[in-house]
């Protein structure tokens, strides 16, 4: 394991958690957006659709160990990466509000499938992960500084 590999792995995790925070923020900001995209086929506006981040290991778990064992690489695991941002397929909720400009002929408005409680729980999880990675980064930095002091 290289001296900077732990910092690189922690950095990739910090970056991925930042992307998750951005997506959660967008979800919360659009929790009441009823006109997010226009559907040309039905000639109606569709509400905002909740999005989530898909994370994956930068190296396929077993293959990284196999490559290390065979001598092709000395690195085992390279961190995490964002492989995509996907839309939640949960159906939209119908809210009875006949005075709303986006209400259908029955008086119902399609509301986004964003649950603020779920978003806050996800945000707390991301915040904890981010804090843990900052702690790991600081510990790695401290160990490197101590190793340099030993060499004096």
MMTF fields as JSON, N, C-alpha, C and O atoms, coordinates in Angstrom:
{
  "mmtfVersion": "1.0.0",
  "mmtfProducer": "UNKNOWN",
  "numBonds": 607,
  "numAtoms": 608,
  "numGroups": 152,
  "numChains": 1,
  "numModels": 1,
  "chainsPerModel": [1],
  "groupsPerChain": [152],
  "chainIdList": ["A"],
  "bondAtomList": [4, 2, 8, 6, 12, 10, 16, 14, 20, 18, 24, 22, 28, 26, 32, 30, 36, 34, 40, 38, 44, 42, 48, 46, 52, 50, 56, 54, 60, 58, 64, 62, 68, 66, 72, 70, 76, 74, 80, 78, 84, 82, 88, 86, 92, 90, 96, 94, 100, 98, 104, 102, 108, 106, 112, 110, 116, 114, 120, 118, 124, 122, 128, 126, 132, 130, 136, 134, 140, 138, 144, 142, 148, 146, 152, 150, 156, 154, 160, 158, 164, 162, 168, 166, 172, 170, 176, 174, 180, 178, 184, 182, 188, 186, 192, 190, 196, 194, 200, 198, 204, 202, 208, 206, 212, 210, 216, 214, 220, 218, 224, 222, 228, 226, 232, 230, 236, 234, 240, 238, 244, 242, 248, 246, 252, 250, 256, 254, 260, 258, 264, 262, 268, 266, 272, 270, 276, 274, 280, 278, 284, 282, 288, 286, 292, 290, 296, 294, 300, 298, 304, 302, 308, 306, 312, 310, 316, 314, 320, 318, 324, 322, 328, 326, 332, 330, 336, 334, 340, 338, 344, 342, 348, 346, 352, 350, 356, 354, 360, 358, 364, 362, 368, 366, 372, 370, 376, 374, 380, 378, 384, 382, 388, 386, 392, 390, 396, 394, 400, 398, 404, 402, 408, 406, 412, 410, 416, 414, 420, 418, 424, 422, 428, 426, 432, 430, 436, 434, 440, 438, 444, 442, 448, 446, 452, 450, 456, 454, 460, 458, 464, 462, 468, 466, 472, 470, 476, 474, 480, 478, 484, 482, 488, 486, 492, 490, 496, 494, 500, 498, 504, 502, 508, 506, 512, 510, 516, 514, 520, 518, 524, 522, 528, 526, 532, 530, 536, 534, 540, 538, 544, 542, 548, 546, 552, 550, 556, 554, 560, 558, 564, 562, 568, 566, 572, 570, 576, 574, 580, 578, 584, 582, 588, 586, 592, 590, 596, 594, 600, 598, 604, 602],
  "bondOrderList": [1, 1, 1, 1, 1, 1, 1, 1, 1, 1, 1, 1, 1, 1, 1, 1, 1, 1, 1, 1, 1, 1, 1, 1, 1, 1, 1, 1, 1, 1, 1, 1, 1, 1, 1, 1, 1, 1, 1, 1, 1, 1, 1, 1, 1, 1, 1, 1, 1, 1, 1, 1, 1, 1, 1, 1, 1, 1, 1, 1, 1, 1, 1, 1, 1, 1, 1, 1, 1, 1, 1, 1, 1, 1, 1, 1, 1, 1, 1, 1, 1, 1, 1, 1, 1, 1, 1, 1, 1, 1, 1, 1, 1, 1, 1, 1, 1, 1, 1, 1, 1, 1, 1, 1, 1, 1, 1, 1, 1, 1, 1, 1, 1, 1, 1, 1, 1, 1, 1, 1, 1, 1, 1, 1, 1, 1, 1, 1, 1, 1, 1, 1, 1, 1, 1, 1, 1, 1, 1, 1, 1, 1, 1, 1, 1, 1, 1, 1, 1, 1, 1],
  "groupList": [{"groupName": "UNK", "atomNameList": ["N", "CA", "C", "O"], "elementList": ["N", "C", "C", "O"], "formalChargeList": [0, 0, 0, 0], "bondAtomList": [1, 0, 2, 1, 3, 2], "bondOrderList": [1, 1, 2], "singleLetterCode": "X", "chemCompType": "L-PEPTIDE LINKING"}],
  "groupTypeList": [0, 0, 0, 0, 0, 0, 0, 0, 0, 0, 0, 0, 0, 0, 0, 0, 0, 0, 0, 0, 0, 0, 0, 0, 0, 0, 0, 0, 0, 0, 0, 0, 0, 0, 0, 0, 0, 0, 0, 0, 0, 0, 0, 0, 0, 0, 0, 0, 0, 0, 0, 0, 0, 0, 0, 0, 0, 0, 0, 0, 0, 0, 0, 0, 0, 0, 0, 0, 0, 0, 0, 0, 0, 0, 0, 0, 0, 0, 0, 0, 0, 0, 0, 0, 0, 0, 0, 0, 0, 0, 0, 0, 0, 0, 0, 0, 0, 0, 0, 0, 0, 0, 0, 0, 0, 0, 0, 0, 0, 0, 0, 0, 0, 0, 0, 0, 0, 0, 0, 0, 0, 0, 0, 0, 0, 0, 0, 0, 0, 0, 0, 0, 0, 0, 0, 0, 0, 0, 0, 0, 0, 0, 0, 0, 0, 0, 0, 0, 0, 0, 0, 0],
  "groupIdList": [1, 2, 3, 4, 5, 6, 7, 8, 9, 10, 11, 12, 13, 14, 15, 16, 17, 18, 19, 20, 21, 22, 23, 24, 25, 26, 27, 28, 29, 30, 31, 32, 33, 34, 35, 36, 37, 38, 39, 40, 41, 42, 43, 44, 45, 46, 47, 48, 49, 50, 51, 52, 53, 54, 55, 56, 57, 58, 59, 60, 61, 62, 63, 64, 65, 66, 67, 68, 69, 70, 71, 72, 73, 74, 75, 76, 77, 78, 79, 80, 81, 82, 83, 84, 85, 86, 87, 88, 89, 90, 91, 92, 93, 94, 95, 96, 97, 98, 99, 100, 101, 102, 103, 104, 105, 106, 107, 108, 109, 110, 111, 112, 113, 114, 115, 116, 117, 118, 119, 120, 121, 122, 123, 124, 125, 126, 127, 128, 129, 130, 131, 132, 133, 134, 135, 136, 137, 138, 139, 140, 141, 142, 143, 144, 145, 146, 147, 148, 149, 150, 151, 152],
  "secStructList": [7, 7, 6, 6, 2, 2, 2, 2, 2, 2, 2, 2, 2, 2, 2, 2, 2, 2, 2, 2, 2, 2, 2, 2, 2, 2, 2, 2, 2, 6, 6, 6, 7, 1, 7, 1, 3, 3, 3, 6, 6, 6, 6, 3, 3, 3, 7, 7, 7, 7, 3, 3, 3, 3, 3, 3, 3, 1, 1, 7, 2, 2, 2, 2, 2, 2, 2, 2, 2, 6, 6, 1, 7, 1, 7, 7, 7, 7, 7, 3, 3, 3, 3, 3, 3, 3, 3, 7, 7, 7, 7, 7, 3, 3, 3, 3, 7, 6, 6, 1, 6, 6, 7, 7, 6, 6, 1, 3, 3, 3, 3, 7, 1, 7, 7, 2, 2, 2, 2, 2, 2, 2, 2, 2, 2, 2, 2, 2, 2, 2, 2, 2, 2, 2, 2, 2, 2, 2, 2, 2, 2, 2, 2, 2, 2, 2, 2, 2, 2, 2, 6, 7],
  "xCoordList": [0.852, 0.0, 0.897, 1.788, 0.66, 1.453, 1.136, 0.099, 2.047, 1.902, 0.694, 0.073, 0.367, -0.741, -2.047, -3.055, -2.041, -3.242, -4.403, -5.546, -4.129, -5.222, -5.819, -7.03, -4.968, -5.486, -6.307, -7.348, -5.84, -6.604, -7.954, -8.964, -7.969, -9.225, -10.185, -11.376, -9.665, -10.505, -11.013, -12.163, -10.152, -10.566, -11.684, -12.603, -11.614, -12.691, -14.001, -15.076, -13.908, -15.116, -15.696, -16.914, -14.828, -15.308, -16.009, -17.048, -15.443, -16.045, -17.403, -18.354, -17.503, -18.782, -19.841, -21.014, -19.428, -20.391, -20.852, -21.997, -19.972, -20.353, -21.401, -22.341, -21.247, -22.241, -23.579, -24.628, -23.544, -24.788, -25.457, -26.678, -24.652, -25.211, -25.869, -26.943, -25.235, -25.794, -27.128, -28.065, -27.213, -28.455, -29.559, -30.706, -29.229, -30.229, -30.711, -31.901, -29.806, -30.19, -31.135, -32.107, -30.856, -31.743, -33.116, -34.136, -33.141, -34.423, -35.235, -36.433, -34.572, -35.272, -35.756, -36.856, -34.936, -35.311, -36.502, -37.256, -36.682, -37.758, -38.898, -39.67, -39.013, -40.032, -41.454, -42.378, -41.648, -42.981, -43.073, -44.038, -42.099, -42.071, -42.985, -42.721, -44.042, -45.002, -44.765, -45.38, -43.887, -43.572, -42.071, -41.368, -41.594, -40.162, -39.794, -38.773, -40.62, -40.346, -41.653, -42.686, -41.567, -42.755, -42.804, -41.829, -43.936, -44.152, -44.868, -46.066, -44.128, -44.686, -45.76, -46.672, -45.661, -46.626, -48.017, -49.011, -48.083, -49.376, -49.673, -50.757, -48.694, -48.82, -49.167, -50.02, -48.482, -48.666, -47.303, -46.301, -47.298, -46.091, -46.038, -47.058, -44.852, -44.631, -43.903, -43.059, -44.227, -43.544, -42.097, -41.687, -41.352, -39.966, -39.923, -40.757, -38.951, -38.758, -37.536, -36.461, -37.711, -36.608, -35.454, -35.657, -34.248, -33.051, -32.199, -32.259, -31.406, -30.478, -29.175, -29.148, -28.111, -26.776, -26.446, -26.748, -25.821, -25.369, -23.852, -23.149, -23.356, -21.916, -21.404, -22.13, -20.131, -19.516, -18.04, -17.433, -17.472, -16.04, -15.304, -15.729, -14.2, -13.425, -12.828, -12.603, -12.572, -12.013, -12.984, -13.48, -13.258, -14.141, -13.454, -12.34, -14.105, -13.541, -12.6, -11.412, -13.088, -12.272, -11.153, -10.039, -11.443, -10.413, -9.226, -8.094, -9.473, -8.343, -7.445, -6.223, -8.027, -7.225, -6.489, -5.337, -7.153, -6.531, -5.361, -4.302, -5.544, -4.461, -3.296, -2.139, -3.576, -2.507, -1.764, -0.54, -2.507, -1.886, -1.031, -0.003, -1.443, -0.688, 0.46, 1.236, 0.577, 1.688, 1.444, 2.347, 0.227, -0.079, -0.173, 0.114, -0.572, -0.654, -0.397, -0.605, 0.046, 0.259, -0.896, -0.929, -1.84, -2.951, -4.151, -4.51, -4.761, -5.992, -7.053, -6.982, -8.026, -9.068, -8.57, -7.464, -9.363, -8.939, -9.935, -9.848, -10.867, -11.831, -13.204, -13.568, -13.954, -15.335, -15.557, -14.876, -16.51, -16.839, -18.347, -19.076, -18.792, -20.205, -20.417, -19.801, -21.284, -21.533, -22.774, -22.984, -23.59, -24.762, -25.7, -25.618, -26.589, -27.669, -28.951, -29.22, -29.74, -30.942, -32.195, -32.179, -33.267, -34.554, -35.322, -35.308, -35.978, -36.798, -38.087, -38.731, -38.457, -39.653, -40.919, -41.96, -40.824, -41.99, -43.047, -42.721, -44.317, -45.355, -45.555, -45.325, -45.986, -46.266, -47.517, -48.428, -47.538, -48.721, -49.727, -49.355, -50.997, -52.053, -52.562, -52.906, -52.602, -53.044, -54.282, -54.252, -55.365, -56.597, -56.487, -56.461, -56.423, -56.333, -56.863, -56.076, -58.177, -58.744, -58.341, -58.46, -57.871, -57.472, -56.052, -55.653, -55.294, -53.918, -53.9, -54.718, -52.994, -52.964, -52.613, -52.914, -51.985, -51.626, -52.607, -52.323, -53.748, -54.744, -55.361, -55.574, -55.639, -56.3, -57.808, -58.27, -58.554, -59.996, -60.753, -61.854, -60.166, -60.794, -60.354, -60.842, -59.436, -58.975, -57.737, -57.354, -57.104, -55.916, -54.643, -54.584, -53.634, -52.329, -51.315, -51.249, -50.524, -49.438, -48.294, -47.768, -47.92, -46.841, -45.585, -45.69, -44.41, -43.168, -43.117, -43.751, -42.34, -42.215, -41.08, -40.426, -40.852, -39.813, -40.419, -41.386, -39.837, -40.26, -39.211, -38.096, -39.548, -38.552, -37.931, -36.753, -38.692, -38.155, -37.063, -36.001, -37.326, -36.344, -35.086, -33.967, -35.275, -34.139, -33.291, -32.064, -33.933, -33.188, -32.401, -31.275, -32.988, -32.279, -31.076, -29.988, -31.269, -30.158, -29.074, -27.884, -29.479, -28.527, -27.72, -26.519, -28.376, -27.662, -26.647, -25.533, -27.023, -26.12, -24.912, -23.779, -25.158, -24.07, -23.15, -21.928, -23.725, -22.923, -22.026, -20.858, -22.557, -21.755, -20.631, -19.501, -20.937, -19.908, -18.816, -17.628, -19.232, -18.273, -17.365, -16.148, -17.96, -17.174, -16.2, -15.057, -16.643, -15.772, -14.598, -13.474, -14.842, -13.767, -12.787, -11.588, -13.275, -12.375, -11.498, -10.313, -12.059, -11.281, -10.198, -9.063, -10.549, -9.56, -8.461, -7.282, -8.837, -7.85, -6.89, -5.679, -7.423, -6.576, -5.668, -4.513, -6.179, -5.356, -4.225, -3.092, -4.515, -3.481, -2.418, -1.222, -2.864, -1.935, -1.056, 0.152, -1.656, -0.897, 0.142, 1.266, -0.233, 0.726, 1.884, 3.028, 1.605, 2.67, 3.61, 4.827, 3.043, 3.872, 4.751, 5.916, 4.205, 5.004, 6.114, 7.225, 5.82, 6.842, 7.966, 9.135, 7.622, 8.657, 9.492, 10.696, 8.881, 9.622, 10.587, 11.669, 10.191, 11.061, 12.319, 13.407, 12.164, 13.289, 14.289, 15.335, 14.005, 14.94, 16.171, 17.053],
  "yCoordList": [-1.174, 0.0, 1.235, 1.362, 2.133, 3.345, 4.311, 4.219, 5.225, 6.166, 7.082, 7.487, 7.403, 8.324, 7.619, 8.285, 6.287, 5.576, 5.791, 5.935, 5.815, 6.028, 7.418, 7.599, 8.403, 9.757, 9.805, 10.46, 9.112, 9.076, 8.386, 8.836, 7.292, 6.586, 7.458, 7.526, 8.121, 8.999, 10.172, 10.587, 10.707, 11.811, 11.413, 12.196, 10.193, 9.747, 9.586, 9.858, 9.142, 9.008, 10.373, 10.555, 11.339, 12.694, 13.293, 13.939, 13.077, 13.59, 12.959, 13.655, 11.647, 10.969, 11.405, 11.54, 11.623, 12.079, 13.497, 13.853, 14.304, 15.667, 15.625, 16.421, 14.717, 14.567, 14.148, 14.654, 13.232, 12.819, 13.994, 14.141, 14.845, 16.032, 16.966, 17.51, 17.15, 18.024, 17.493, 18.263, 16.184, 15.586, 15.681, 15.977, 15.436, 15.556, 16.995, 17.238, 17.94, 19.362, 19.698, 20.429, 19.169, 19.403, 18.787, 19.378, 17.606, 16.969, 17.821, 18.032, 18.307, 19.126, 20.443, 20.905, 21.039, 22.313, 22.161, 23.114, 20.993, 20.764, 19.924, 19.345, 19.851, 19.011, 19.44, 18.634, 20.689, 21.172, 21.611, 22.273, 21.257, 21.674, 20.779, 19.588, 21.356, 20.581, 20.717, 19.999, 21.623, 21.804, 21.681, 22.683, 20.455, 20.226, 19.918, 20.391, 19.131, 18.81, 18.71, 18.287, 19.113, 19.117, 17.821, 17.442, 17.15, 15.92, 16.291, 16.573, 16.289, 16.712, 15.75, 16.156, 14.502, 13.506, 13.761, 13.736, 14.007, 14.252, 15.75, 16.139, 16.586, 18.036, 18.518, 19.386, 17.93, 18.319, 18.437, 17.911, 19.139, 19.249, 18.097, 17.694, 17.574, 16.507, 17.104, 17.986, 16.626, 17.142, 16.653, 15.752, 17.265, 16.868, 15.426, 14.997, 14.678, 13.287, 13.189, 13.685, 12.55, 12.382, 11.642, 10.704, 12.076, 11.454, 10.896, 11.374, 9.878, 9.316, 8.956, 8.773, 8.859, 8.613, 7.13, 6.492, 6.591, 5.208, 5.231, 5.837, 4.558, 4.497, 3.092, 2.106, 3.029, 1.739, 1.811, 2.881, 0.686, 0.613, 0.912, 0.478, 1.652, 1.945, 0.686, 0.615, -0.294, -1.554, -2.651, -2.642, -3.584, -4.691, -5.497, -5.985, -5.638, -6.225, -7.398, -7.279, -8.518, -9.723, -9.572, -10.044, -8.913, -8.787, -7.966, -8.216, -6.977, -6.192, -7.069, -6.928, -7.974, -8.879, -9.889, -10.229, -10.36, -11.31, -10.665, -11.277, -9.434, -8.73, -8.471, -8.552, -8.165, -7.938, -9.236, -9.239, -10.339, -11.625, -12.113, -12.755, -11.817, -12.26, -11.323, -11.606, -10.222, -9.309, -8.259, -7.486, -8.216, -7.229, -5.825, -4.85, -5.721, -4.425, -4.617, -5.703, -3.579, -3.684, -3.075, -3.137, -2.487, -1.797, -2.717, -3.431, -2.697, -3.434, -2.418, -1.815, -2.228, -1.245, 0.154, 0.525, 0.915, 2.249, 3.318, 4.429, 3.04, 4.039, 3.779, 2.65, 4.87, 4.781, 5.806, 6.83, 5.52, 6.467, 6.533, 5.604, 7.644, 7.827, 7.253, 7.711, 6.253, 5.661, 6.237, 6.032, 6.948, 7.549, 8.182, 7.96, 8.977, 9.57, 9.086, 9.376, 8.349, 7.72, 8.355, 8.891, 8.278, 8.807, 7.725, 6.554, 8.133, 7.238, 6.934, 7.845, 5.679, 5.261, 5.23, 4.74, 5.755, 5.809, 6.698, 7.776, 6.257, 7.087, 8.418, 8.539, 9.401, 10.722, 10.657, 9.868, 11.511, 11.578, 12.554, 13.572, 12.222, 13.116, 13.935, 13.393, 15.241, 16.165, 16.89, 17.474, 16.847, 17.506, 19.005, 19.461, 19.764, 21.219, 21.785, 22.108, 21.907, 22.346, 23.768, 24.123, 24.59, 25.958, 26.036, 27.079, 24.954, 24.94, 24.99, 24.326, 25.756, 25.848, 24.538, 24.379, 23.596, 22.313, 21.198, 20.025, 21.55, 20.534, 19.943, 20.639, 18.642, 18.0, 18.274, 19.023, 17.677, 17.955, 17.503, 17.986, 16.578, 16.133, 16.959, 16.739, 17.908, 18.769, 18.269, 18.835, 17.218, 16.654, 17.155, 17.32, 17.391, 17.839, 16.74, 16.224, 16.382, 15.426, 16.15, 17.14, 15.652, 16.25, 15.384, 14.178, 15.983, 15.209, 14.065, 14.107, 13.034, 11.861, 12.03, 11.055, 13.249, 13.558, 13.549, 14.258, 12.738, 12.689, 13.441, 12.946, 14.632, 15.421, 14.677, 14.874, 13.836, 13.077, 12.122, 12.033, 11.414, 10.485, 11.244, 10.769, 12.403, 13.206, 13.668, 13.687, 14.038, 14.476, 13.314, 13.501, 12.131, 10.953, 10.655, 10.373, 10.717, 10.508, 11.565, 11.253, 12.799, 13.881, 13.671, 13.941, 13.194, 12.9, 11.781, 11.845, 10.763, 9.661, 10.145, 9.758, 10.99, 11.529, 12.384, 12.311, 13.188, 14.047, 13.213, 13.55, 12.135, 11.251, 10.596, 10.501, 10.149, 9.535, 10.543, 10.222, 11.75, 12.805, 13.09, 13.192, 13.218, 13.469, 12.328, 12.57, 11.089, 9.938, 9.954, 9.634, 10.321, 10.371, 11.502, 11.355, 12.613, 13.699, 13.241, 13.573, 12.491, 11.955, 10.997, 11.038, 10.139, 9.213, 9.995, 9.667, 11.022, 11.843, 12.507, 12.513, 13.058, 13.695, 12.676, 12.98, 11.475, 10.433, 10.013, 9.828, 9.862, 9.504, 10.588, 10.302, 11.818, 12.943, 12.956, 13.181, 12.717, 12.67, 11.563, 11.765, 10.375, 9.27, 9.598, 9.247, 10.256, 10.641, 11.658, 11.586, 12.595, 13.598, 12.932, 13.296, 11.972, 11.265, 10.451, 10.37, 9.855, 9.089, 10.014, 9.63, 11.202, 12.16, 12.608, 12.821, 12.755, 13.139, 12.056, 12.349, 10.794, 9.673, 9.693, 9.365, 10.081, 10.113, 11.211, 11.249, 12.105, 13.218, 12.754, 13.56],
  "zCoordList": [0.0, 0.0, 0.0, 0.84, -0.933, -1.033, 0.095, 0.752, 0.295, 1.401, 1.229, 2.211, -0.007, -0.243, -0.632, -0.872, -0.695, -1.114, -0.146, -0.581, 1.155, 2.106, 1.938, 2.073, 1.643, 1.411, 0.128, 0.078, -0.911, -2.165, -1.984, -2.526, -1.217, -0.973, -0.172, -0.478, 0.85, 1.661, 0.838, 0.981, -0.025, -0.894, -1.84, -2.078, -2.385, -3.285, -2.524, -3.059, -1.277, -0.466, -0.117, -0.142, 0.209, 0.505, -0.719, -0.59, -1.888, -3.12, -3.373, -3.729, -3.191, -3.432, -2.414, -2.76, -1.16, -0.159, -0.468, -0.189, -1.04, -1.425, -2.545, -2.542, -3.486, -4.553, -3.947, -4.346, -2.99, -2.323, -1.627, -1.689, -0.954, -0.297, -1.312, -1.052, -2.452, -3.488, -4.013, -4.222, -4.225, -4.734, -3.685, -4.02, -2.434, -1.365, -1.259, -1.058, -1.392, -1.353, -2.498, -2.31, -3.678, -4.821, -4.576, -4.929, -3.976, -3.658, -2.688, -2.882, -1.646, -0.656, -1.262, -0.958, -2.114, -2.727, -3.658, -3.854, -4.23, -5.19, -4.634, -5.399, -3.33, -2.696, -3.05, -2.947, -3.465, -3.829, -5.294, -5.676, -6.106, -7.507, -8.342, -8.509, -8.853, -9.647, -11.15, -11.938, -11.553, -12.979, -13.206, -13.336, -13.25, -13.412, -14.857, -15.355, -15.524, -16.926, -17.699, -17.179, -18.951, -19.802, -20.594, -21.243, -20.538, -21.294, -22.586, -22.584, -23.685, -24.971, -25.467, -26.188, -25.093, -25.547, -24.971, -25.698, -23.663, -23.024, -22.89, -22.455, -23.271, -23.202, -21.794, -21.605, -20.817, -19.413, -18.745, -19.229, -17.623, -16.823, -15.844, -15.287, -15.638, -14.658, -13.447, -13.604, -12.252, -11.056, -10.985, -11.717, -10.096, -9.862, -9.399, -8.602, -9.897, -9.507, -8.603, -8.939, -7.461, -6.5, -7.16, -7.932, -6.846, -7.396, -6.264, -5.131, -6.586, -5.618, -6.326, -7.543, -5.56, -6.088, -5.971, -4.963, -7.019, -7.01, -6.869, -7.678, -5.822, -5.551, -5.823, -5.695, -6.203, -6.49, -6.141, -6.198, -5.786, -5.542, -6.844, -7.915, -6.752, -7.958, -8.547, -9.756, -7.727, -8.175, -7.76, -6.634, -8.645, -8.281, -7.185, -7.378, -6.048, -4.848, -5.038, -4.738, -5.523, -5.611, -6.628, -6.404, -7.749, -8.782, -8.301, -8.714, -7.422, -6.906, -6.037, -6.085, -5.241, -4.432, -5.314, -5.045, -6.359, -7.278, -8.008, -8.147, -8.474, -9.156, -8.21, -8.624, -6.962, -5.994, -5.697, -5.569, -5.589, -5.296, -6.457, -6.24, -7.69, -8.851, -9.195, -10.107, -8.485, -8.701, -9.772, -10.095, -10.333, -11.376, -10.81, -11.504, -9.563, -8.897, -7.41, -6.869, -6.771, -5.32, -4.552, -3.323, -5.265, -4.621, -4.48, -5.416, -3.319, -3.073, -2.689, -1.618, -3.552, -3.3, -3.605, -3.211, -4.29, -4.699, -4.325, -4.846, -3.458, -3.054, -3.648, -3.977, -3.773, -4.223, -5.326, -5.385, -6.189, -7.255, -7.435, -7.085, -7.985, -8.304, -9.697, -10.66, -9.808, -11.116, -11.785, -12.98, -11.036, -11.659, -10.654, -9.446, -11.207, -10.424, -11.067, -12.233, -10.305, -10.849, -10.253, -9.145, -11.013, -10.551, -9.797, -10.176, -8.747, -7.936, -8.699, -9.222, -8.763, -9.506, -8.646, -9.084, -7.421, -6.555, -7.208, -7.703, -7.216, -7.87, -7.147, -5.944, -7.915, -7.352, -6.485, -6.735, -5.455, -4.595, -5.201, -5.786, -5.05, -5.516, -4.337, -3.287, -4.527, -3.485, -4.014, -5.097, -3.244, -3.684, -3.439, -2.296, -4.528, -4.456, -5.778, -6.669, -5.913, -7.202, -7.598, -8.771, -6.664, -6.985, -7.556, -8.072, -7.469, -7.956, -9.485, -10.12, -10.094, -11.564, -12.258, -13.441, -11.558, -12.161, -11.819, -12.063, -11.26, -10.895, -12.166, -13.158, -12.104, -13.244, -13.18, -12.319, -14.071, -14.132, -12.881, -12.615, -12.114, -10.868, -9.662, -8.554, -9.865, -8.789, -8.062, -7.037, -8.572, -7.93, -8.602, -9.821, -7.784, -8.263, -7.978, -6.862, -8.989, -8.769, -8.068, -8.578, -6.903, -6.113, -6.243, -6.467, -6.106, -6.21, -5.209, -4.155, -5.57, -4.701, -3.686, -3.315, -3.245, -2.271, -0.874, -0.598, -0.002, 1.399, 2.222, 2.39, 2.738, 3.474, 4.657, 4.953, 5.327, 6.456, 5.988, 6.605, 4.904, 4.334, 3.892, 4.089, 3.306, 2.851, 4.029, 3.939, 5.127, 6.307, 6.927, 7.389, 6.937, 7.446, 6.558, 7.059, 5.233, 4.305, 4.499, 4.448, 4.718, 4.919, 6.21, 6.244, 7.256, 8.5, 8.281, 8.801, 7.519, 7.21, 6.414, 6.697, 5.422, 4.614, 5.475, 5.342, 6.35, 7.219, 8.124, 8.32, 8.674, 9.537, 8.734, 9.212, 7.53, 6.675, 6.336, 6.357, 6.027, 5.695, 6.888, 6.739, 8.069, 9.281, 9.564, 9.95, 9.374, 9.604, 8.637, 9.024, 7.393, 6.408, 6.705, 6.47, 7.212, 7.611, 8.773, 8.819, 9.702, 10.817, 10.317, 10.793, 9.361, 8.784, 8.083, 8.217, 7.339, 6.641, 7.629, 7.411, 8.699, 9.713, 10.404, 10.702, 10.659, 11.275, 10.336, 10.781, 9.066, 8.079, 8.0, 7.953, 7.987, 7.94, 9.193, 9.106, 10.344, 11.589, 11.593, 12.052, 11.077, 11.017, 10.082, 10.37, 8.985, 8.057, 8.706, 8.535, 9.442, 10.113, 11.182, 11.338, 11.905, 12.921, 12.246, 12.769, 11.098, 10.379, 9.91, 9.928, 9.5, 9.089, 10.282, 10.138, 11.456, 12.657, 13.1, 13.608, 12.904, 13.263, 12.405, 12.878, 11.141, 10.21, 10.471, 9.824, 11.397, 11.664, 12.375, 12.672]
}
